[in-house]
C-alpha positions as CSV (number, residue, x, y, z in Angstrom):
1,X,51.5,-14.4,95.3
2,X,54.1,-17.2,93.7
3,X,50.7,-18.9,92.2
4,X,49.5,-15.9,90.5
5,X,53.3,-14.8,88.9
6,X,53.5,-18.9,87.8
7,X,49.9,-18.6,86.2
8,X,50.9,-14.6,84.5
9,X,54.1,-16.8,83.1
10,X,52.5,-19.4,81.8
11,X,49.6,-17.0,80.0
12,X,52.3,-15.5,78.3
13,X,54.1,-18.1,77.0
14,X,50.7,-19.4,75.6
15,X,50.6,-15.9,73.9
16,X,53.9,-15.8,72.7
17,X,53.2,-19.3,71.2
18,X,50.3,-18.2,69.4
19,X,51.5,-15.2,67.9
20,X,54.6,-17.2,66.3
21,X,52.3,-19.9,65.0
22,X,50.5,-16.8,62.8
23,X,53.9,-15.7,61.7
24,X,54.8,-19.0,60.7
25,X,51.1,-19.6,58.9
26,X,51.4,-16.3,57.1
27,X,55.5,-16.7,55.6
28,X,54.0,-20.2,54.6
29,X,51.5,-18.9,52.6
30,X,54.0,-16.6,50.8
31,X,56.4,-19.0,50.0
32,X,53.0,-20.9,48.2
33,X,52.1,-18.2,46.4
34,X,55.4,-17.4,45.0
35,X,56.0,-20.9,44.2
36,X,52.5,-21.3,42.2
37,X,53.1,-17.7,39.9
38,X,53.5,-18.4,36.5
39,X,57.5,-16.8,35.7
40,X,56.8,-14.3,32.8
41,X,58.6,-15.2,29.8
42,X,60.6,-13.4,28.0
43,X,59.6,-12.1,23.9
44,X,62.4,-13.2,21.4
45,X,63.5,-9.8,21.1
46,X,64.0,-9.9,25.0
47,X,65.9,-12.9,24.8
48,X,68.4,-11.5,22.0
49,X,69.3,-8.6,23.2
50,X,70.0,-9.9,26.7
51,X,69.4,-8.9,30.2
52,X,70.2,-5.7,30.1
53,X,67.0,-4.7,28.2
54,X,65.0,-7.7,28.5
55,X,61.8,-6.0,29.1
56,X,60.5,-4.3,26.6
57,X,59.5,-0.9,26.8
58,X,55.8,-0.3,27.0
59,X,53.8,2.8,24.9
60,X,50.7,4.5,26.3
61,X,50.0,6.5,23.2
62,X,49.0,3.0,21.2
63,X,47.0,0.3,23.0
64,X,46.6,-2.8,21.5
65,X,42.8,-2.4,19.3
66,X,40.2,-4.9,20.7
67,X,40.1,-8.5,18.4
68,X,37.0,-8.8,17.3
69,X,37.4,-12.4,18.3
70,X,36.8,-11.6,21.4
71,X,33.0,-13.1,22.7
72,X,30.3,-10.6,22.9
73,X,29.0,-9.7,26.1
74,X,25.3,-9.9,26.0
75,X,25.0,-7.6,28.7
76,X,27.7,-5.4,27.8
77,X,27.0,-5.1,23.8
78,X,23.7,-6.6,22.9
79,X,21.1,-5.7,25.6
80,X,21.5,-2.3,25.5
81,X,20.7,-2.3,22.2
82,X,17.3,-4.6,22.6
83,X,16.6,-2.0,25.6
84,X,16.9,0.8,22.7
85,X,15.4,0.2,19.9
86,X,13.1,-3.0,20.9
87,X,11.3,-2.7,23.1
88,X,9.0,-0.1,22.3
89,X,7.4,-2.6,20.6
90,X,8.9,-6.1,21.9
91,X,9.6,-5.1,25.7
92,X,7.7,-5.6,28.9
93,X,4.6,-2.8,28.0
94,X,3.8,-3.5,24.2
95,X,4.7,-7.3,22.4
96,X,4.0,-6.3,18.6
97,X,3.2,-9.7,17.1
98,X,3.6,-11.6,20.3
99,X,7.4,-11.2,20.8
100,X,8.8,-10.2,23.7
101,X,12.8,-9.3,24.0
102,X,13.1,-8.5,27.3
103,X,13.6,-11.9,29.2
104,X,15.2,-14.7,27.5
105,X,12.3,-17.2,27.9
106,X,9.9,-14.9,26.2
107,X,13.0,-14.7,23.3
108,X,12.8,-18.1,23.2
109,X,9.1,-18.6,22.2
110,X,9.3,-16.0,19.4
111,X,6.3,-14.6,18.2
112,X,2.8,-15.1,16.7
113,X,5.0,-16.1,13.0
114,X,6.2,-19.1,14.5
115,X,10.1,-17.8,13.5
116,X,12.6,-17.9,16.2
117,X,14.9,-14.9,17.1
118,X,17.2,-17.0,18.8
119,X,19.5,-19.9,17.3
120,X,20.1,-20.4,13.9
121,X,22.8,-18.8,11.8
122,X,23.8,-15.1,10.0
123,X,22.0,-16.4,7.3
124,X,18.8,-17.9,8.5
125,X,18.3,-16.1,12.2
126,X,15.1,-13.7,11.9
127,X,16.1,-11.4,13.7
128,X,19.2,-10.5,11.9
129,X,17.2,-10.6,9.2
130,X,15.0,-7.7,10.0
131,X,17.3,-5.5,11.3
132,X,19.8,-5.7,8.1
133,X,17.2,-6.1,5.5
134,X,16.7,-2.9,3.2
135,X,13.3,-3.5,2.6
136,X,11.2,-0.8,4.5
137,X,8.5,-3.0,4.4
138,X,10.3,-5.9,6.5
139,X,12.9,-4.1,8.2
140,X,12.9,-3.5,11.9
141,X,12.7,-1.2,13.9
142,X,8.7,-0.4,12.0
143,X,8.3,3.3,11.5
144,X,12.2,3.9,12.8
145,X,15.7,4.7,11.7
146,X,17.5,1.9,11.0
147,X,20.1,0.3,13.1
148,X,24.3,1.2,12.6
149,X,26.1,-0.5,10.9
150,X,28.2,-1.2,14.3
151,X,25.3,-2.6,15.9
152,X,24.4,-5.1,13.0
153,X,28.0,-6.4,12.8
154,X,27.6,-6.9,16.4
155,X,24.4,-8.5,16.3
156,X,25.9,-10.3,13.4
157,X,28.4,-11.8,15.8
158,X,26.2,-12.3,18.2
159,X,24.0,-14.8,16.2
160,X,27.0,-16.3,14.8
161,X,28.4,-17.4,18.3
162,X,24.8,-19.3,19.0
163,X,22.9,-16.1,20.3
164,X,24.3,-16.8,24.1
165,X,21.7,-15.5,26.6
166,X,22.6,-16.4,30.1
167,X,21.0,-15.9,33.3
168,X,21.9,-12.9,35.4
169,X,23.3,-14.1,39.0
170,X,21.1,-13.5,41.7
171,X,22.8,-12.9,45.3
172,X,22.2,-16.1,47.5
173,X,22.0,-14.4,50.6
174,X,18.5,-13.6,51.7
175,X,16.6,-9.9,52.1
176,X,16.4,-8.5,55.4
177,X,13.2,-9.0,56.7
178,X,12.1,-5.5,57.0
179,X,13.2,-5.0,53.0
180,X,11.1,-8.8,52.0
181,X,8.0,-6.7,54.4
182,X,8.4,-3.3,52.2
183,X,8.7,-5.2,48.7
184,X,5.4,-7.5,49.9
185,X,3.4,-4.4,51.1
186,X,4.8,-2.5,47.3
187,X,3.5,-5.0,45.5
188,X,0.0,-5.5,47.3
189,X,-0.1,-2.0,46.5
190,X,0.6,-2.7,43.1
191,X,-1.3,-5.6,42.6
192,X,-4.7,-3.7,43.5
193,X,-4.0,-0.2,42.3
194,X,-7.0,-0.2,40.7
195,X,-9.7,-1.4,43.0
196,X,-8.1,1.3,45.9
197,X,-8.3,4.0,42.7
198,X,-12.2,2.8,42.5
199,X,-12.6,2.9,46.5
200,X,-10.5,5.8,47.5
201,X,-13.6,8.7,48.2
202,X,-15.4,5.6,49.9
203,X,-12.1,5.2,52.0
204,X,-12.0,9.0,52.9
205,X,-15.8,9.2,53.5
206,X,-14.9,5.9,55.9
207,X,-11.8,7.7,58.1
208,X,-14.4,11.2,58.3
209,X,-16.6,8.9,59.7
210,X,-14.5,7.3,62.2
211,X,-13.3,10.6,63.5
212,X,-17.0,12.2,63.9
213,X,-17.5,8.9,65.7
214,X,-14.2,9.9,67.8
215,X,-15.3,13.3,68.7
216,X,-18.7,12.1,69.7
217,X,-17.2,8.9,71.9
218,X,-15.0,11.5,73.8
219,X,-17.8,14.6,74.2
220,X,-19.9,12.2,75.5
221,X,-17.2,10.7,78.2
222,X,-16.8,14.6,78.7
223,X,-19.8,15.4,79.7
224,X,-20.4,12.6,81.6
225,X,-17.4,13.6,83.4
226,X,-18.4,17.2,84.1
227,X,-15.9,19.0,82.2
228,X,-16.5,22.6,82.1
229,X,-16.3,23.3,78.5
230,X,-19.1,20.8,78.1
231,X,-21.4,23.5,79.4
232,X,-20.9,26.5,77.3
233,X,-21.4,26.3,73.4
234,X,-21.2,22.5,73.1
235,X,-23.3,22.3,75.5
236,X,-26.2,21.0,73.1
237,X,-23.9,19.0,70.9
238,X,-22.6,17.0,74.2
239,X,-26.4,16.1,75.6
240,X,-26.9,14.7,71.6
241,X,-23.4,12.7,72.4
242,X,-24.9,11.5,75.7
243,X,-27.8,10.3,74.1
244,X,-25.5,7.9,71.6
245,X,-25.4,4.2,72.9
246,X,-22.4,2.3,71.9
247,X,-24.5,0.1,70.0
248,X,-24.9,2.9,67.7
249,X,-21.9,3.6,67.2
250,X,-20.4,0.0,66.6
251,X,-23.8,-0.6,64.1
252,X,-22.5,2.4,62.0
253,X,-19.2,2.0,62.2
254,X,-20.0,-1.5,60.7
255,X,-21.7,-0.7,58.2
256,X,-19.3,1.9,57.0
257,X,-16.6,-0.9,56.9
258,X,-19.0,-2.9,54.7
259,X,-19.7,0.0,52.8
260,X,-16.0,0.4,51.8
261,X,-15.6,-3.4,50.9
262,X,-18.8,-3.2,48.8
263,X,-16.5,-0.6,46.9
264,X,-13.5,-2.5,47.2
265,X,-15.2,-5.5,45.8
266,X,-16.6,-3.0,42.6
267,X,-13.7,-1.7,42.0
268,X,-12.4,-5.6,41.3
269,X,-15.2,-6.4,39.4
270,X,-14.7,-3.4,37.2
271,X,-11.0,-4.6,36.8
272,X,-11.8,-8.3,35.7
273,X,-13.8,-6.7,33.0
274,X,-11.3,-4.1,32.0
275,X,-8.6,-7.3,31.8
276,X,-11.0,-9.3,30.1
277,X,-11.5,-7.1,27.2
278,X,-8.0,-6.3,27.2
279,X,-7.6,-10.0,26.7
280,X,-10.2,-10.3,23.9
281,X,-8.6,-7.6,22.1
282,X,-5.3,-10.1,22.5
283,X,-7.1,-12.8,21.1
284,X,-8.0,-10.9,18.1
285,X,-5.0,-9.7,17.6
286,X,-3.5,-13.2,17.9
287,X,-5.8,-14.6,15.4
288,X,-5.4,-12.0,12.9
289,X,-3.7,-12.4,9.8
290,X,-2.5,-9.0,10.0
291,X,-0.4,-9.3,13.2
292,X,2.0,-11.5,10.7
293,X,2.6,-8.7,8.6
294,X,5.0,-5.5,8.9
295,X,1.9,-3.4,9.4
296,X,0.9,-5.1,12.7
297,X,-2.7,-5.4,14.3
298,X,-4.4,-3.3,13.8
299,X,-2.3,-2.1,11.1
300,X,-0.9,1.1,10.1
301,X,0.4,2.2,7.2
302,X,3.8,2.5,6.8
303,X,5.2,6.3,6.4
304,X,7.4,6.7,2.9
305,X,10.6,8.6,3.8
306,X,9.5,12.1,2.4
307,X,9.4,15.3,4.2
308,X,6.5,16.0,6.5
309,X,3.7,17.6,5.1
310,X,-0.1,18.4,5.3
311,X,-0.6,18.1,1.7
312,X,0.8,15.2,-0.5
313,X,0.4,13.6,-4.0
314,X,1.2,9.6,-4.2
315,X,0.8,7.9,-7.4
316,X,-0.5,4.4,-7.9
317,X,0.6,2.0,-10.5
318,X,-0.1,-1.2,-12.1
319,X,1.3,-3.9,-10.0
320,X,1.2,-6.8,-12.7
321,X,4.5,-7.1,-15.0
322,X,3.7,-9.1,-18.5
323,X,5.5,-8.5,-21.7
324,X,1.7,-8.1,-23.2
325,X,1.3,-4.9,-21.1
326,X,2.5,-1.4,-21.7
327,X,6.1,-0.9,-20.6
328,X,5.4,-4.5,-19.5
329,X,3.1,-3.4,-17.3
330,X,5.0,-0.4,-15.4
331,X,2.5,2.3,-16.4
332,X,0.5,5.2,-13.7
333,X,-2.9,4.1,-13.2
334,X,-4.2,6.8,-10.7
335,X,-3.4,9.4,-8.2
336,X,-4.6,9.7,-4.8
337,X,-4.0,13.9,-3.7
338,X,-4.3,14.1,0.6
339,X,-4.7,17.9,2.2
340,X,-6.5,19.2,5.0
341,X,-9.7,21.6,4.5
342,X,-12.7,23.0,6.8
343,X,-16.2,22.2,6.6
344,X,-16.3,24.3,3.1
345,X,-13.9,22.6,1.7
346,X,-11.2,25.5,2.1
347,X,-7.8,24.4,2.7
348,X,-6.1,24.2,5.6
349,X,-2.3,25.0,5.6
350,X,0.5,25.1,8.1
351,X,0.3,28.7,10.3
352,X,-3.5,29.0,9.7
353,X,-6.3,29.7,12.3
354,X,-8.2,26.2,13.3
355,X,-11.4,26.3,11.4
356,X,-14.4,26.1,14.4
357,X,-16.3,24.3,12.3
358,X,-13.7,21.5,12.4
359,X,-10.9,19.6,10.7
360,X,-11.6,17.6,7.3
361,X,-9.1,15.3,5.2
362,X,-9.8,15.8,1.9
363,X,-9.3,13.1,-0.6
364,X,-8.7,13.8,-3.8
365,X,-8.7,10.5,-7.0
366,X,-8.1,10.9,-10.4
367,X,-8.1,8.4,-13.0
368,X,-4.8,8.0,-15.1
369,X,-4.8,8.4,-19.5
370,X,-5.0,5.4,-21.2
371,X,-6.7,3.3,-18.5
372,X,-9.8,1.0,-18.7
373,X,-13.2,2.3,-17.7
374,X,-13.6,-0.9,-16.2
375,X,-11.6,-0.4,-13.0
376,X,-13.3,3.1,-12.4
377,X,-16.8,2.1,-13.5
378,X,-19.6,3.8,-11.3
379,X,-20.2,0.7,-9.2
380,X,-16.2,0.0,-8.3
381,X,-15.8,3.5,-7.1
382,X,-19.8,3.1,-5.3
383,X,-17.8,0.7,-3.8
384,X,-15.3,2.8,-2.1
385,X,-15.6,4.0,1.5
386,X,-13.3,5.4,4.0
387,X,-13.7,4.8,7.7
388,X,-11.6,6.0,10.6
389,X,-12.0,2.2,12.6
390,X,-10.1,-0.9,11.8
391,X,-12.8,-3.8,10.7
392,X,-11.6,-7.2,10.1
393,X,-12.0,-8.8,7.0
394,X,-13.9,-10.3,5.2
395,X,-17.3,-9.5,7.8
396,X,-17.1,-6.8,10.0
397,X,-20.3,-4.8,11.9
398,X,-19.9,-1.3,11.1
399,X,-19.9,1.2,14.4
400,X,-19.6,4.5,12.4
401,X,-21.0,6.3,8.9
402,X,-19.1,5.5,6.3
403,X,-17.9,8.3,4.3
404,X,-18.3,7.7,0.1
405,X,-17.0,9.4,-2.7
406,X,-18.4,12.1,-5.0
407,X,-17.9,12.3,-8.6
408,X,-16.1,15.7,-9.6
409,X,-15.3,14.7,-12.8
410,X,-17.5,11.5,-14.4
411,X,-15.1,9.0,-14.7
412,X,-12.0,10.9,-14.0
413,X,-12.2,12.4,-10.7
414,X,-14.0,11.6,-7.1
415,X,-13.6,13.3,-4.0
416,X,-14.3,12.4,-0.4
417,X,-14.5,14.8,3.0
418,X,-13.2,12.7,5.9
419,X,-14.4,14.5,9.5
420,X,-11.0,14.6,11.2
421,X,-12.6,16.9,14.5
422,X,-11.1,19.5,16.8
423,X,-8.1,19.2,18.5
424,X,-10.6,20.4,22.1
425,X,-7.7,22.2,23.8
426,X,-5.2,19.2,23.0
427,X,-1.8,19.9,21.7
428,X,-2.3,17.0,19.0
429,X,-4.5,15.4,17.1
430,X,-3.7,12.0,15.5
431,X,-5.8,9.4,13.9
432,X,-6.0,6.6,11.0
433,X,-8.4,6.8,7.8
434,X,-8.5,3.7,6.2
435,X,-10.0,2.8,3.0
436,X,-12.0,-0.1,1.8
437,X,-13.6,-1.3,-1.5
438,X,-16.7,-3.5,-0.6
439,X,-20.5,-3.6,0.1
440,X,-22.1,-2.5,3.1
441,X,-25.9,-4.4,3.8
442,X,-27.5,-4.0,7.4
443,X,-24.7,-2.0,8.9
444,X,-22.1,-5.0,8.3
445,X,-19.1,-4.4,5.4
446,X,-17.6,-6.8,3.6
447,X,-15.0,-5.8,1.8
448,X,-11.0,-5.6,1.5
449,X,-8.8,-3.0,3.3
450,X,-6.5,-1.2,0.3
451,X,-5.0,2.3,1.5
452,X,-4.3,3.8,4.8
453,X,-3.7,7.3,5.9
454,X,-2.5,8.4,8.6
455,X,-2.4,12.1,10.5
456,X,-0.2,13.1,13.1
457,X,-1.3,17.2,13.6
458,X,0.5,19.5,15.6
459,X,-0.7,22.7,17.3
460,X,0.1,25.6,18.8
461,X,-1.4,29.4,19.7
462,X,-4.6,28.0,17.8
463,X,-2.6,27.1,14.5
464,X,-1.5,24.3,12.5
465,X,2.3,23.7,13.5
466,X,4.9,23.1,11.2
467,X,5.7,20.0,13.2
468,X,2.1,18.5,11.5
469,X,2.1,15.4,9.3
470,X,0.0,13.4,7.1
471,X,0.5,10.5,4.8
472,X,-0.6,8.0,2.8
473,X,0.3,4.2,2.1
474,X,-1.2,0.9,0.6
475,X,-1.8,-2.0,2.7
476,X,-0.5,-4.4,-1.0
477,X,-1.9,-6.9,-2.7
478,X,-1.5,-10.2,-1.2
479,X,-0.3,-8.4,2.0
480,X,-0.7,-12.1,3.7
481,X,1.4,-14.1,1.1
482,X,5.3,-14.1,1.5
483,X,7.2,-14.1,-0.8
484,X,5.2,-12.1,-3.6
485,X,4.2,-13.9,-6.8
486,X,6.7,-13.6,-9.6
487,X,4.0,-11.9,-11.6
488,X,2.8,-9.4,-8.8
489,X,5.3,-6.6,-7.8
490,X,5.5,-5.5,-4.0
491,X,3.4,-2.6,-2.9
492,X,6.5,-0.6,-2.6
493,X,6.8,-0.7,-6.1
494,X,3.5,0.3,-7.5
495,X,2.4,2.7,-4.5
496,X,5.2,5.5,-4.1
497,X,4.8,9.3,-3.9
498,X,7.3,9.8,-7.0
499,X,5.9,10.2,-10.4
500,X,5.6,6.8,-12.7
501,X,5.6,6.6,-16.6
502,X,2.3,7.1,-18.1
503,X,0.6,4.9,-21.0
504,X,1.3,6.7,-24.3
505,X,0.9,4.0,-26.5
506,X,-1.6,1.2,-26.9
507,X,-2.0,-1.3,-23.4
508,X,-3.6,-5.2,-23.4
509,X,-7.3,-5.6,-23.2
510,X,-7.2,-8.8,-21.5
511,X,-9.3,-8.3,-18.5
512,X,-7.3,-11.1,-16.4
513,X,-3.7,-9.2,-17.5
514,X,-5.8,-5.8,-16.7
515,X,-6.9,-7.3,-12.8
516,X,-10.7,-6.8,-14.1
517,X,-11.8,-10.8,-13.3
518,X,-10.7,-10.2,-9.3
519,X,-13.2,-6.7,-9.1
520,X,-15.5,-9.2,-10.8
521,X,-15.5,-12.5,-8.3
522,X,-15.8,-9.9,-5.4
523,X,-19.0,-9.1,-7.2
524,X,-18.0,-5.4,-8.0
525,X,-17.5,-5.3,-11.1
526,X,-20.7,-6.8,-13.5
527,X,-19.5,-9.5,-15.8
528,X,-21.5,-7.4,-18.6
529,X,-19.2,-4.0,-18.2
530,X,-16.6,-6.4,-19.4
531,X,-17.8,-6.1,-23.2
532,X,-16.8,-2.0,-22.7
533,X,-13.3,-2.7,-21.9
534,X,-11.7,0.2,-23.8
535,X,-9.0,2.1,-22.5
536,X,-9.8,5.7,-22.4
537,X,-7.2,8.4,-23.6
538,X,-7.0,11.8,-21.6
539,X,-9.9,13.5,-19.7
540,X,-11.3,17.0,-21.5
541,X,-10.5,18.8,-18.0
542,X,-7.9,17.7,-15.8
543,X,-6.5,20.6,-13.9
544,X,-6.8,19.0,-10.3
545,X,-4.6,15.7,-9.2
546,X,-6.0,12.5,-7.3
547,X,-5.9,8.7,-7.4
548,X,-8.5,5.9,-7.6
549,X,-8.0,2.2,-6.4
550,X,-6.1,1.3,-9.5
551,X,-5.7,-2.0,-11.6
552,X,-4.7,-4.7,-10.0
């Protein structure tokens, strides 16, 4: 009894020691603290008027406004605005000229142009550079509002702090296992979506199998067994059971699993090929020109910033500038007029029954007073043709009928009916028409792209919405060279759907000042027209409007 109260003492002094050694560790670590806390000091104001009011008072109803010297959060401010308005066309899904903006390393690389999007200064970063620029043409986002003017300035201050893109911190601490076992088995799934897609009724034909093979195994032990049910209505089905060996059943449950992987392996094979002209499209796309240019690969025109319509008049000008030239050069040369029609040609508004004979563009061109007969001789417009498939240049096989024009008007006006189709139930119909000026020999053109027009119909109770749209743009002259000669205007300012002055007066005949010696060394033009290069005044009958390629 004395031994067990000297060892109950002694625990409890143990105890009792402990517990004052935590006090002791605890008001240590106070008296640290406060010693290491900065002491506030007091403002001048503070300090004059004394003690008494040394703190100032303090106003809720004005905060202090945010410096804008403060560093830009990447995260915070500048990702969400690449999220946005990027990638759409630079993100994980699409990469619109090779650039991707989702992952720094991908940034990094830039795109197919060789410029970098990251680095550099305000004045020289390229990315800055298309989003501030007010050139349609060049600006980003393509085809898209432009960005605030918030969002520039910050993207502004963004570039000028070095374009900071720093790694988000990953946790250190491992997964679960069960979570790392669910995330491997997700992305299996993933990873062959499409061969189980390409196997799935030879999977469900396989499990119907296995549970016919089921019921047989189990009426056959059954009757075997003597079970009474065996004997009434399944009485036939169990003796066929019996008769099954388990050889049988093994042999076609084998070949059942072979049959599935035969599928399995199809639906793989099917896949490479899908990938691998996914990848030759890529490597087209890569190597074309075009994919340097705003209008992308393949390209699309770029919409002008009217009103949508389903009927449109865009006027085409002379893109030379010399003071030899009339107006010195800035003169209407043709007319292009873009509507809808049936099959007779009847035209197709917005709120109007779908024709069932289907949906036509029609394309109206008509030559401008005062202009050469040389740029709308009868082989130059022969040598017009519309198409609704991107070919590259200069050599490209044909894999549809070309549609040419017809002369309303001999030497004035041409026509052409472009076969749109029917909308088959769909809610929308969109599509491209572009339109070359070349020769076509064994089904292969070779030619130059010049206008594009695009169509983006609406429908709705079997009638053309208001929501329709349909427009027309040129691709430019020297769409490859940057910057533009100094005696070749932009497209943007000899294509445009507002009116431009018309020649009145008396123009050049110089056939290199007129753009007649490029139609020539394309070998559309013949070098003997050139002796009839008289400008033309206006057409007797002109009642209609249109366009035609134009000078160059």
């Amino acid at each position: 009894m004395r031994s067990f109260r000297a060892n109950h003492r002694k625990r409890c002094r143990r105890l009792a020691a402990r517990l004052a050694a935590i006090v002791c560790a605890a008001a240590s670590a106070a008296a640290q603290g406060q010693e290491h806390e900065p002491a506030e000091e007091p403002s001048p104001a503070a300090a004059q008027s004394g003690p008494a009011d040394a703190e100032p008072a303090r106003s809720d109803d004005h905060p202090p406004a945010e410096s804008k010297d403060k560093p830009v959060d990447f995260f915070a401010d500048v990702r969400p605005i690449l999220v946005e308005r990027c990638w759409k066309c630079h993100g994980p899904q699409k990469r619109s000229g090779g650039l991707r903006l989702d992952a720094r390393e991908f940034a990094r690389r830039g795109g197919d142009s060789g410029r970098h999007v990251l680095g550099g200064t305000p004045a020289t970063n390229e990315l800055l550079a298309r989003v501030s620029s007010s050139d349609r043409a060049y600006r980003m986002p393509k085809n898209a509002p432009p960005l605030s003017k918030p969002e520039i300035e910050l993207l502004g201050r963004w570039v000028g702090e070095g374009t900071p893109w720093p790694v988000p911190s990953s946790a250190s601490k491992p997964a679960p296992f069960y979570k790392r076992a669910v995330y491997y088995l997700v992305n299996l799934a993933d990873r062959y979506q499409a061969e189980y897609a390409y196997a799935m009724p030879y999977t469900i034909g396989f499990l119907a199998l296995n549970v016919a093979l089921l019921a047989v195994i189990r009426c056959r032990t059954a009757f075997r067994n003597g079970r009474g049910w065996t004997a009434g209505r399944l009485a036939r089905f169990c003796r066929f059971c019996d008769g099954v060996n388990s050889r049988e059943v093994l042999l076609l449950l084998a070949v059942s699993v072979v049959g599935v992987a035969l599928a399995v392996a199809r639906g793989h094979v099917l896949k490479i090929e899908s990938e691998l002209a996914k990848a030759n499209r890529s490597h087209h796309e890569v190597r074309s020109p075009w994919s340097n240019t705003p209008y992308g690969w393949p390209p699309k025109p770029i919409r002008p910033d009217h009103p949508k319509q389903v009927a449109g008049t865009y006027y085409r000008g002379n893109c030379e500038r010399n003071p030899e030239l009339f107006n010195e050069g800035n003169y209407l040369t043709a007319t292009f007029h873009v509507s809808l029609c049936d099959k007779e040609h009847r035209q197709l508004d917005v709120g109007q029954a779908l024709p069932a004979d289907g949906i036509f563009a029609r394309v109206e061109i008509k030559r401008a007073p005062g202009t050469t007969e040389l740029l709308f001789s009868n082989d130059l417009m022969a040598s017009v043709l519309m198409v609704k498939n991107f070919y590259e240049q200069p050599i490209s096989r044909l894999a549809e009928e070309p549609t040419r024009l017809e002369t309303l008007e001999p030497q004035w006006r041409w026509v052409a009916y472009v076969p749109i189709g029917m909308p088959d139930g769909r809610a929308t119909l969109a599509g491209l028409i572009y339109i070359y000026t070349g020769n076509v020999h064994d089904n292969t053109l070779s030619g130059t792209l010049q206008y594009g027009i695009q169509y983006d119909l609406r429908f709705a109770d079997g009638k053309l919405s208001a929501d329709s749209d349909l427009w027309m743009d040129s691709f430019g002259n020297g769409a490859f060279a940057e910057p533009d000669p100094p005696d070749r205007l932009p497209y943007r300012e000899w294509f445009d759907y507002r009116p431009m002055p018309v020649i009145t007066g008396t123009n050049s005949k110089d056939p290199k000042l007129l753009g007649v010696d490029q139609y020539i060394k394309e070998g559309l033009i013949k070098p003997q027209q050139e002796k009839s290069n008289e400008p033309s005044g206006e057409p007797k009958r002109s009642n209609q409007t249109g366009e035609p390629p134009g000078e160059e």
